[in-house]
Tab-separated table of C-alpha atoms in Angstrom:
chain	number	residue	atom	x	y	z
P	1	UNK	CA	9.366	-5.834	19.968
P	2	UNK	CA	5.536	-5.328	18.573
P	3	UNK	CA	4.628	-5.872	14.948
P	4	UNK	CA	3.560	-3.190	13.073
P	5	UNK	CA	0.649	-1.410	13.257
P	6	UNK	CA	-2.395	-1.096	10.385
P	7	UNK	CA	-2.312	2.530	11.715
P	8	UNK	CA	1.078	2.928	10.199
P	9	UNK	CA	0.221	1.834	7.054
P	10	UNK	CA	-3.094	2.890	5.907
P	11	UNK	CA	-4.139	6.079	3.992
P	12	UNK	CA	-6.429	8.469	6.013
P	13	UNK	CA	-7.681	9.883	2.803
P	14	UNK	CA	-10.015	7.667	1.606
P	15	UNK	CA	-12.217	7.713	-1.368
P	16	UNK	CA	-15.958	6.592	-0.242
P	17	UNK	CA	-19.001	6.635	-1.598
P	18	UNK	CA	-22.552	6.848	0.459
P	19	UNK	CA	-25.304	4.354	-0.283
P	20	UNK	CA	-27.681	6.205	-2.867
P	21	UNK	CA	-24.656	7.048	-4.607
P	22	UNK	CA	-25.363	5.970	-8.684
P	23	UNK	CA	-23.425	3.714	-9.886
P	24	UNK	CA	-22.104	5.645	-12.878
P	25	UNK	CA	-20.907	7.961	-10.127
P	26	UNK	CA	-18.968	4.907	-8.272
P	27	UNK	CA	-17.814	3.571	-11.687
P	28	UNK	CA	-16.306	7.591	-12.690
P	29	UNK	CA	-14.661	7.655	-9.063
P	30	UNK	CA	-13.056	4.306	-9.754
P	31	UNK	CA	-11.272	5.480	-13.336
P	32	UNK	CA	-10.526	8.915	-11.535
P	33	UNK	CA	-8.422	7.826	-8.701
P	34	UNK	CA	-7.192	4.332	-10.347
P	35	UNK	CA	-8.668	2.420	-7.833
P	36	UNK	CA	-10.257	-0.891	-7.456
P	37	UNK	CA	-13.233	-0.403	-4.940
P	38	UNK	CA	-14.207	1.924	-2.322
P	39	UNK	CA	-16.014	1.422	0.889
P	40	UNK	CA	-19.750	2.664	1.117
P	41	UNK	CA	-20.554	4.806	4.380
P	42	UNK	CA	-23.832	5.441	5.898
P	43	UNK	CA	-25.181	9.193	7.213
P	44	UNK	CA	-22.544	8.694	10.053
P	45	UNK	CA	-19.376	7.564	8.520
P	46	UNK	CA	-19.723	4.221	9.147
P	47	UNK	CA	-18.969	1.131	7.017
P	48	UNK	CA	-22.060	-0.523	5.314
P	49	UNK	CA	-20.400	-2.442	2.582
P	50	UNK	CA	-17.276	-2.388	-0.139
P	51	UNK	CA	-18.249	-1.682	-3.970
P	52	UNK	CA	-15.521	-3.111	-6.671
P	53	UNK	CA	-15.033	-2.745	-10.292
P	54	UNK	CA	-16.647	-6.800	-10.622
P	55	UNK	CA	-19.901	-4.636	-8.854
P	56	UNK	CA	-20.018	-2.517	-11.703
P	57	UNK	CA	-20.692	-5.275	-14.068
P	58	UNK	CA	-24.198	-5.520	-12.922
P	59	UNK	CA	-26.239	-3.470	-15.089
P	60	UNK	CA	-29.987	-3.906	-13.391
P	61	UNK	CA	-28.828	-2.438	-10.597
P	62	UNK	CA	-28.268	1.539	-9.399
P	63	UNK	CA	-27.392	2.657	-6.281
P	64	UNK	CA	-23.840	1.461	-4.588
P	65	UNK	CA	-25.749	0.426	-2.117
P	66	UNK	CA	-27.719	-1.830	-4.207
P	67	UNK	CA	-24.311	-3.236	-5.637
P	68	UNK	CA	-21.976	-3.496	-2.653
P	69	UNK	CA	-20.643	-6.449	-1.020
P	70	UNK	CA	-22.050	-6.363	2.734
P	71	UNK	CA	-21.371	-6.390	5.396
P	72	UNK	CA	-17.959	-5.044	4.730
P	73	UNK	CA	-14.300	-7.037	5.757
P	74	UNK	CA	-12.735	-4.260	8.612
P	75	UNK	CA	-9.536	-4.160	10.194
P	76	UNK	CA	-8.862	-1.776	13.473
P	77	UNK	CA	-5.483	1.141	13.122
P	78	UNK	CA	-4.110	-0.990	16.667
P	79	UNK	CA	-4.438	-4.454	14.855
P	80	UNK	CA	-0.549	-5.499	13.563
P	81	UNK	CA	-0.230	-6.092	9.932
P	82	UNK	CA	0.036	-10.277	10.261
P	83	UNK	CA	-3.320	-10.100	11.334
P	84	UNK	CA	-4.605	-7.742	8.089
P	85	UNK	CA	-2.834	-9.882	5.757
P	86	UNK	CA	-4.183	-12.966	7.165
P	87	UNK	CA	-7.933	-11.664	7.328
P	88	UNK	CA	-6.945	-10.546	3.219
P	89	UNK	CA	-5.558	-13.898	2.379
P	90	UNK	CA	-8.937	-15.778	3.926
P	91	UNK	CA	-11.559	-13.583	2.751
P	92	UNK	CA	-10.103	-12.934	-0.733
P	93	UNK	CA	-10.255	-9.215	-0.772
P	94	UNK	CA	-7.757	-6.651	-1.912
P	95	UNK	CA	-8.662	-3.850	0.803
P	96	UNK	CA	-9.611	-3.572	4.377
P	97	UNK	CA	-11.147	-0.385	5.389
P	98	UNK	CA	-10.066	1.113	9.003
P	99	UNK	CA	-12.640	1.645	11.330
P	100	UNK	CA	-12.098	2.999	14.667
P	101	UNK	CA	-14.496	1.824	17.960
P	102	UNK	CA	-17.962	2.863	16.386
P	103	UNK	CA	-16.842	1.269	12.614
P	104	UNK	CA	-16.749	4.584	11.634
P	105	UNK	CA	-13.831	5.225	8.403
P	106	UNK	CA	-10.197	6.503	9.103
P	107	UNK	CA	-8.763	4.732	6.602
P	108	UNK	CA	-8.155	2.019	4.164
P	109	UNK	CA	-4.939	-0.519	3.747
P	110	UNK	CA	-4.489	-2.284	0.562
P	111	UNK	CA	-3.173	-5.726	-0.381
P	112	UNK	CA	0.085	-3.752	-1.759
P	113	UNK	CA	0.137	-1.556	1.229
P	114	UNK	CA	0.882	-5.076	3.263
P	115	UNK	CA	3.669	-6.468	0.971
P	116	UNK	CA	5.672	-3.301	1.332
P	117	UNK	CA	6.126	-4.669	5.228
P	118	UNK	CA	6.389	-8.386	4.343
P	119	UNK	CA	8.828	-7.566	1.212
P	120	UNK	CA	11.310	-5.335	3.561
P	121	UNK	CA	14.826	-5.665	2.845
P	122	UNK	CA	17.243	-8.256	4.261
P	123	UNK	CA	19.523	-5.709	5.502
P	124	UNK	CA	16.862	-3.551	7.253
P	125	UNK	CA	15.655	-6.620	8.735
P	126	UNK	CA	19.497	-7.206	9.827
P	127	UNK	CA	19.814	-4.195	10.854
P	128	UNK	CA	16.611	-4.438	13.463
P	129	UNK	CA	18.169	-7.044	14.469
P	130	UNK	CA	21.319	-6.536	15.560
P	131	UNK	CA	20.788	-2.919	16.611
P	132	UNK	CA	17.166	-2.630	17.527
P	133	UNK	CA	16.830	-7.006	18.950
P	134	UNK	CA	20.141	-8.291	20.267
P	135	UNK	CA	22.238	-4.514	21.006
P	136	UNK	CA	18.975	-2.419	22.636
P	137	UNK	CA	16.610	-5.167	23.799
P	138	UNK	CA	19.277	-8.006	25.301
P	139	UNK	CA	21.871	-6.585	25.593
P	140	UNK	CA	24.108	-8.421	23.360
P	141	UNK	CA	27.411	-7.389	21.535
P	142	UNK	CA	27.929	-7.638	17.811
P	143	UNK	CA	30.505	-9.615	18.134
P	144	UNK	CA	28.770	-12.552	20.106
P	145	UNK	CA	25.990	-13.204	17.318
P	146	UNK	CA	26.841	-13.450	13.217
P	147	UNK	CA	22.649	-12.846	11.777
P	148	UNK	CA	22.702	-13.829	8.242
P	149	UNK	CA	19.125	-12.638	6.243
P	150	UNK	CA	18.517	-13.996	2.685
P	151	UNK	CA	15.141	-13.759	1.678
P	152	UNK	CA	13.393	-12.899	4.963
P	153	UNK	CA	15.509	-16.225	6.318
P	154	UNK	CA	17.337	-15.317	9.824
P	155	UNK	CA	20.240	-17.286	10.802
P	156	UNK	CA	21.496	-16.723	14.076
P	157	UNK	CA	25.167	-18.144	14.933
P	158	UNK	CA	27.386	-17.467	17.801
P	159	UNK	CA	27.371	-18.653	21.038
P	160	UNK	CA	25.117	-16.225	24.192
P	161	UNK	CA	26.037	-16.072	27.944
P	162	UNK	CA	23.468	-17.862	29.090
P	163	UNK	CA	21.396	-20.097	27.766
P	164	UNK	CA	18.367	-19.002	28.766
P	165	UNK	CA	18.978	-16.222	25.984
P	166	UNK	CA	18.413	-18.780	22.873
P	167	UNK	CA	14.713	-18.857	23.555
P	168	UNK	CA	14.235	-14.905	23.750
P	169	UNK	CA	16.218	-14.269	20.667
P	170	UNK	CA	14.719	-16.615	18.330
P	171	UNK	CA	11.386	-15.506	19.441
P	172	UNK	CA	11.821	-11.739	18.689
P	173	UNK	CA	13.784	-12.538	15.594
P	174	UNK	CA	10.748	-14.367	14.746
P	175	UNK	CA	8.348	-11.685	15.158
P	176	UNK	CA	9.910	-9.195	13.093
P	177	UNK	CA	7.878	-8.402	10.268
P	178	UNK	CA	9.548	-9.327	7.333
P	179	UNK	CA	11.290	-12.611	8.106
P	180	UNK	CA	9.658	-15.738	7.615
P	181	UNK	CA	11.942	-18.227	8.988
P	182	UNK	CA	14.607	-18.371	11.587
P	183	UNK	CA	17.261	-20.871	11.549
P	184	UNK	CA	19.079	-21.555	15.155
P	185	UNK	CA	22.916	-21.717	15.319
P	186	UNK	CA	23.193	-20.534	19.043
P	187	UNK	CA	24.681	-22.269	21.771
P	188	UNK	CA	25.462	-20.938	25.086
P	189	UNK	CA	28.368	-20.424	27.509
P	190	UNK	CA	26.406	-21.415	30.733
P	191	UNK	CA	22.735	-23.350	31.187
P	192	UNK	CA	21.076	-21.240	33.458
P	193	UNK	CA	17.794	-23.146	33.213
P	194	UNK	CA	17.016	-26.891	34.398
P	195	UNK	CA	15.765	-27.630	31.020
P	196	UNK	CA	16.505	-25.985	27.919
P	197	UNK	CA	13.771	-25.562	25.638
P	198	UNK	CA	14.276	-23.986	21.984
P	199	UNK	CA	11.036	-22.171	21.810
P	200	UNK	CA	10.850	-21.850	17.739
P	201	UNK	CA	9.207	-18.611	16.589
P	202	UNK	CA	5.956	-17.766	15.698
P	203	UNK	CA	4.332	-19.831	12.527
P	204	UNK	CA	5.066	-17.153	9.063
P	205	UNK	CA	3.289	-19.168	6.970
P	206	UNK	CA	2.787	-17.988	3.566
P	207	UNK	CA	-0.891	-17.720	4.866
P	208	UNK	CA	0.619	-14.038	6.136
P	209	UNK	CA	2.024	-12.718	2.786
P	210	UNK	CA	-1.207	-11.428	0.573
P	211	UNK	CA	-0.882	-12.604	-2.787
């Protein structure tokens, strides 16, 4: 199981702006597409800086290159949409431009482009689970596991074969995106291992959701 992707989120058609762009021309851009900021691009496409509406407020200034915030906050397409929230949460910005291997643009993903992922429905995160987690990737039968969601809250009851199960589902419950807890109810008919160890999934913080 593997967290979405930035890739899968971002828009490919970005508005951008080059460096000796005026600013009245940013500012026009802005009110056109109802949009915050846009990234600023050198002669080859690639990422100098990010110029927002707060930019505009200088007035001694005139080129977007002149009023940009450098060097620009980037996320890669192949990074998973944790990691984009948590780089938007730390830096305080509201977009990331997508770079590729040179830093050149192919897209941008936007604070509200993140939520949709971290605000997905409890039953499509039940769903995943039962069909896509416990049926496809272990294995297990419906009937052996009850999964509760309520709020992005997993709560996994019933009892497994073995119990070196527990550990494997609560950590790929855990990484689904969308759920921010998991609470264990498993037990197990037969302890396979020497020592059974719970391994609790990974750390959702509210550091992850962008606010």
């Amino acid at each position: 199981m593997k967290h979405a992707k930035v890739g899968f989120l971002m828009t490919d058609e970005v508005v951008s702006v080059v460096g000796r762009t005026p600013c009245a021309d940013v500012a026009a851009l802005l009110v056109e597409h109802d949009i915050s900021g846009v990234p600023v691009l050198d002669a080859d496409e690639r990422v100098l800086g990010v110029i927002s509406r707060t930019d505009l407020l200088v007035q001694d200034r005139l080129t977007a290159q002149d009023l940009m915030t450098a060097p620009a906050v980037t996320v890669h397409a192949e990074q998973t949409v944790t990691e984009a929230a948590r780089l938007i949460t730390r830096r305080g910005v509201t977009r990331l431009p997508v770079v590729d291997e040179e830093d050149r643009l192919v897209g941008i993903v936007t604070r509200r482009d993140l939520l949709r992922v971290f605000l997905r429905p409890d039953h499509e995160i039940r769903r995943v689970l039962v069909e896509d987690v416990l049926a496809d990737t272990m294995g297990i039968g419906a009937d052996a596991v009850s999964v509760h969601v309520v709020d992005g809250v997993v709560t996994l009851d019933g009892r497994l074969s073995k119990s070196s199960q527990i550990p494997v589902a609560l950590r790929l419950a855990g990484q689904l995106d969308g759920v921010v807890a998991v609470i264990d109810r498993l037990t197990a008919h037969s302890n396979d291992t020497r020592t059974l160890t719970r391994t609790a999934p990974p750390d959702r913080s509210t550091e992850d959701v962008p606010r």
